[in-house]
Short mmCIF file of C-alpha atoms in Angstrom, two decimals:
data_model
loop_
_atom_site.label_atom_id
_atom_site.label_comp_id
_atom_site.label_asym_id
_atom_site.label_seq_id
_atom_site.Cartn_x
_atom_site.Cartn_y
_atom_site.Cartn_z
CA MET A 526 -16.46 28.27 -32.07
CA GLU A 527 -13.55 27.45 -29.77
CA GLY A 528 -10.95 25.06 -31.23
CA GLN A 529 -12.16 25.65 -34.78
CA TYR A 530 -9.40 25.50 -37.42
CA THR A 531 -8.80 28.89 -39.06
CA PRO A 532 -6.47 28.58 -42.08
CA VAL A 533 -6.77 32.33 -42.75
CA GLY A 534 -5.24 33.10 -39.35
CA ASP A 535 -2.39 30.65 -39.89
CA LEU A 536 -1.73 32.20 -43.31
CA SER A 537 -1.55 35.67 -41.78
CA ILE A 538 0.91 34.46 -39.16
CA MET A 539 3.00 32.77 -41.87
CA ILE A 540 3.05 35.92 -44.00
CA MET A 541 4.04 38.07 -41.03
CA THR A 542 6.79 35.60 -40.11
CA MET A 543 8.14 35.64 -43.69
CA ILE A 544 8.08 39.47 -43.71
CA VAL A 545 9.99 39.61 -40.43
CA ILE A 546 12.54 37.07 -41.69
CA GLY A 547 12.87 38.98 -44.98
CA ILE A 548 13.47 42.26 -43.19
CA ALA A 549 16.04 40.61 -40.95
CA ILE A 550 17.84 39.18 -44.00
CA ILE A 551 17.80 42.57 -45.75
CA ILE A 552 19.22 44.28 -42.66
CA SER A 553 21.91 41.62 -42.30
CA VAL A 554 22.91 41.84 -45.98
CA THR A 555 22.91 45.65 -45.86
CA ARG A 556 25.17 45.67 -42.82
CA LYS A 557 27.50 43.16 -44.50
CA VAL A 558 27.69 45.28 -47.66
CA GLN A 559 28.33 48.44 -45.63
CA ALA A 560 31.04 46.70 -43.60
CA ASP A 561 32.70 45.42 -46.78
CA LEU A 562 32.57 48.90 -48.33
CA LEU A 563 34.08 50.47 -45.22
CA LYS A 564 36.81 47.84 -45.18
CA GLU A 565 37.50 48.37 -48.87
CA LYS A 566 37.56 52.15 -48.35
CA ALA A 567 39.98 51.79 -45.44
CA LEU A 568 42.27 49.58 -47.51
CA GLU A 569 42.14 52.10 -50.37
CA ASN A 570 42.94 54.96 -47.99
CA ASP A 571 45.89 52.99 -46.60
CA ARG A 572 47.11 52.32 -50.15
CA ILE A 573 46.83 56.00 -51.10
CA ALA A 574 48.54 57.10 -47.87
CA GLY A 575 51.37 54.66 -48.53
CA GLU A 576 51.80 55.85 -52.10
CA LEU A 577 51.76 59.50 -51.03
CA ALA A 578 54.42 58.77 -48.41
CA VAL A 579 56.63 57.24 -51.10
CA LEU A 580 56.04 60.20 -53.43
CA ARG A 581 56.92 62.67 -50.67
CA SER A 582 60.08 60.72 -49.86
CA GLN A 583 61.14 61.15 -53.50
CA ILE A 584 60.64 64.92 -53.44
CA ASN A 585 62.91 65.84 -50.54
CA PRO A 586 66.19 64.29 -51.76
CA HIS A 587 65.53 65.68 -55.24
CA PHE A 588 64.91 69.15 -53.79
CA PHE A 589 68.00 69.13 -51.56
CA PHE A 590 70.21 67.88 -54.39
CA ASN A 591 69.32 70.89 -56.55
CA VAL A 592 69.82 73.38 -53.72
CA LEU A 593 73.14 71.92 -52.55
CA HIS A 594 74.40 71.87 -56.13
CA THR A 595 73.71 75.61 -56.33
CA ILE A 596 75.43 76.33 -53.01
CA TYR A 597 78.45 74.29 -54.04
CA GLY A 598 78.77 76.44 -57.15
CA LEU A 599 78.61 79.60 -55.04
CA THR A 600 81.45 78.49 -52.76
CA GLU A 601 83.80 78.66 -55.74
CA ILE A 602 82.89 82.22 -56.79
CA ASP A 603 81.46 84.12 -53.82
CA ALA A 604 81.90 82.92 -50.23
CA GLU A 605 79.64 85.63 -48.79
CA ARG A 606 76.71 84.70 -51.03
CA ALA A 607 77.37 81.04 -50.24
CA ARG A 608 76.97 81.79 -46.52
CA GLN A 609 73.77 83.67 -47.28
CA ALA A 610 72.52 80.68 -49.28
CA ILE A 611 73.30 78.27 -46.44
CA TYR A 612 71.35 80.48 -44.01
CA THR A 613 68.36 80.52 -46.38
CA LEU A 614 68.64 76.77 -46.86
CA SER A 615 68.54 76.17 -43.09
CA HIS A 616 65.12 77.82 -42.89
CA MET A 617 63.90 75.87 -45.92
CA MET A 618 65.15 72.60 -44.42
CA ARG A 619 63.27 73.25 -41.20
CA TYR A 620 60.05 73.59 -43.16
CA VAL A 621 60.71 70.65 -45.48
CA LEU A 622 61.75 68.27 -42.70
CA TYR A 623 59.15 69.16 -40.08
CA ASP A 624 56.12 70.54 -41.93
CA THR A 625 55.96 68.66 -45.21
CA PRO A 626 55.55 65.16 -43.67
CA GLN A 627 52.09 66.36 -42.60
CA GLN A 628 49.16 65.85 -44.94
CA SER A 629 48.42 69.57 -45.12
CA THR A 630 50.21 72.88 -44.79
CA THR A 631 49.08 76.36 -45.87
CA LEU A 632 49.32 78.15 -49.18
CA GLU A 633 51.22 80.95 -47.43
CA LYS A 634 53.98 78.60 -46.27
CA GLU A 635 54.27 77.07 -49.73
CA LEU A 636 54.60 80.50 -51.32
CA GLN A 637 57.24 81.47 -48.76
CA LEU A 638 59.15 78.32 -49.68
CA ILE A 639 58.97 79.20 -53.36
CA ASP A 640 60.17 82.73 -52.65
CA SER A 641 63.12 81.43 -50.60
CA TYR A 642 64.00 79.00 -53.37
CA ARG A 643 63.78 81.80 -55.94
CA GLN A 644 66.09 84.03 -53.92
CA LEU A 645 68.57 81.22 -53.46
CA MET A 646 68.63 80.29 -57.14
CA GLN A 647 69.03 83.91 -58.19
CA LEU A 648 72.30 84.17 -56.29
CA ARG A 649 74.00 82.38 -59.20
CA LEU A 650 72.05 83.88 -62.09
CA PRO A 651 73.61 86.38 -64.50
CA GLU A 652 71.97 89.77 -65.03
CA HIS A 653 70.39 88.81 -68.35
CA VAL A 654 68.11 86.29 -66.62
CA ARG A 655 64.88 87.95 -65.46
CA VAL A 656 62.82 86.34 -62.67
CA VAL A 657 59.37 87.62 -61.65
CA PHE A 658 57.23 86.26 -58.81
CA ASN A 659 53.71 87.64 -58.46
CA ARG A 660 51.78 86.56 -55.38
CA PRO A 661 49.13 87.97 -53.04
CA GLU A 662 50.49 90.50 -50.57
CA ALA A 663 48.30 89.36 -47.68
CA PRO A 664 49.06 85.99 -46.03
CA ILE A 665 46.82 83.16 -47.22
CA ASN A 666 46.26 80.41 -44.67
CA THR A 667 44.15 78.21 -46.95
CA PRO A 668 45.11 74.52 -46.48
CA LEU A 669 47.20 72.98 -49.26
CA ALA A 670 49.13 69.75 -49.70
CA PRO A 671 52.85 70.41 -49.02
CA MET A 672 55.57 70.58 -51.70
CA LEU A 673 52.95 70.60 -54.44
CA LEU A 674 53.95 73.78 -56.27
CA LEU A 675 57.73 73.92 -55.90
CA PRO A 676 58.55 71.16 -58.46
CA PHE A 677 57.11 73.37 -61.22
CA VAL A 678 59.43 76.19 -60.14
CA GLU A 679 62.40 73.82 -59.93
CA ASN A 680 61.64 72.71 -63.47
CA ALA A 681 61.73 76.32 -64.69
CA PHE A 682 65.08 77.07 -63.07
CA LYS A 683 66.60 73.84 -64.35
CA HIS A 684 65.45 74.05 -67.97
CA GLY A 685 64.40 77.66 -68.54
CA ILE A 686 67.56 79.70 -68.05
CA SER A 687 70.82 80.13 -69.93
CA THR A 688 74.14 81.52 -68.79
CA LEU A 689 74.74 82.92 -72.28
CA ARG A 690 71.36 83.90 -73.72
CA PRO A 691 68.60 86.21 -72.42
CA SER A 692 65.98 84.16 -70.60
CA HIS A 693 63.16 84.61 -68.13
CA ILE A 694 61.09 82.89 -65.48
CA TYR A 695 57.62 84.12 -64.53
CA ILE A 696 55.79 82.72 -61.48
CA SER A 697 52.27 83.71 -60.47
CA ALA A 698 49.96 82.52 -57.68
CA GLN A 699 46.43 83.85 -57.14
CA LEU A 700 43.55 82.63 -54.99
CA CYS A 701 40.00 83.74 -55.79
CA GLN A 702 36.89 82.27 -54.15
CA GLY A 703 38.72 79.09 -53.20
CA LEU A 704 40.25 78.56 -56.65
CA LEU A 705 44.04 78.56 -56.76
CA ARG A 706 45.58 79.61 -60.06
CA PHE A 707 49.29 78.89 -60.29
CA GLU A 708 51.32 79.62 -63.41
CA VAL A 709 54.98 79.16 -64.27
CA ARG A 710 56.49 80.32 -67.58
CA ASN A 711 60.08 80.07 -68.69
CA THR A 712 62.19 80.43 -71.80
CA LEU A 713 61.95 77.46 -74.15
CA PHE A 714 65.21 76.62 -75.85
CA THR A 715 65.59 74.79 -79.15
CA GLU A 716 67.45 71.90 -77.52
CA PRO A 717 65.70 71.13 -74.22
CA ALA A 718 67.73 69.38 -71.55
CA LYS A 719 67.18 65.66 -71.26
CA GLU A 720 65.29 64.50 -68.19
CA THR A 721 67.39 62.30 -65.93
CA ASP A 722 66.92 60.78 -62.49
CA GLU A 723 68.48 63.93 -61.11
CA GLY A 724 66.37 66.18 -63.31
CA SER A 725 62.99 67.72 -62.92
CA GLY A 726 61.25 64.90 -64.76
CA ILE A 727 60.89 63.07 -61.47
CA GLY A 728 59.42 66.13 -59.80
CA LEU A 729 56.80 66.78 -62.49
CA ALA A 730 55.66 63.17 -62.78
CA ASN A 731 55.61 62.92 -59.00
CA THR A 732 53.51 66.08 -58.65
CA ARG A 733 51.05 65.02 -61.34
CA ARG A 734 50.45 61.75 -59.51
CA ARG A 735 50.03 63.53 -56.15
CA LEU A 736 47.44 65.83 -57.71
CA GLU A 737 45.50 62.79 -58.92
CA LEU A 738 45.54 61.24 -55.44
CA ILE A 739 44.91 64.33 -53.30
CA TYR A 740 42.64 66.45 -55.53
CA PRO A 741 40.81 64.01 -57.82
CA GLY A 742 38.38 65.88 -60.05
CA LYS A 743 39.32 69.19 -58.41
CA TYR A 744 42.31 70.27 -60.46
CA LYS A 745 43.33 71.13 -64.01
CA LEU A 746 46.93 70.98 -65.20
CA ASN A 747 48.00 72.26 -68.60
CA VAL A 748 51.57 71.91 -69.82
CA LYS A 749 52.31 73.78 -73.05
CA GLU A 750 55.25 74.44 -75.34
CA ASP A 751 54.86 77.60 -77.38
CA ARG A 752 57.52 77.42 -80.07
CA GLU A 753 56.43 80.72 -81.57
CA LEU A 754 56.95 82.62 -78.32
CA GLN A 755 59.79 80.30 -77.27
CA GLU A 756 58.11 79.72 -73.94
CA PHE A 757 57.32 76.70 -71.78
CA ARG A 758 54.19 77.20 -69.71
CA ILE A 759 52.56 75.34 -66.82
CA GLU A 760 49.07 76.34 -65.72
CA LEU A 761 47.54 74.73 -62.64
CA GLN A 762 44.13 75.27 -61.11
CA ILE A 763 43.02 73.64 -57.86
CA SER A 764 39.70 74.02 -56.10
CA LEU A 765 40.61 74.31 -52.42
CA THR A 766 37.05 74.59 -51.10
#
């Protein structure tokens, strides 16, 4: 009959209204949570980017100090080799100043930098110091964070050679199915040099932190001292896929 009170119909309308309101609340809360997560992620990315910028700013002065110290030593004993070193340094500076501020470079450019650094350092080394650098012959344009490998090589040249005793430095870089294997070995002396602000301690700590920020969960770094073989060894693996 028309006008008859139907509590069942009112209950259905009430339930539907509550469902609609509930869905609206869920959507609103979900959007708020997502917005907060995105904001938190953006803040974290800004924090990481800021920290990486500081870490990179620490690498360059440390790198140039070591190179200029070597060239200064050459000027006193061999002017021709000093000129050669300055020419090599100019190419290295171009890369360090213009390419390394970017978030990514290529493995090929990093290996070229290491090879230039090796050649420059060897200008002052005596004949009893043996340096070997094994790397792929073909260029590898796989993206890689800049100035990530060189500090390990700097460390070897700073602490792994002697002007009086036979010593060696072995550097190896291989890429297989997206996995970079980088190894540096050098002579381990009984009395290791103390790490100072000008020493390689900064470079190694800096690089370890950069690995944690750029390749979290995608790298393995082993640092070993083999007293029996008198060798200091650094083994780094990074998944670049």
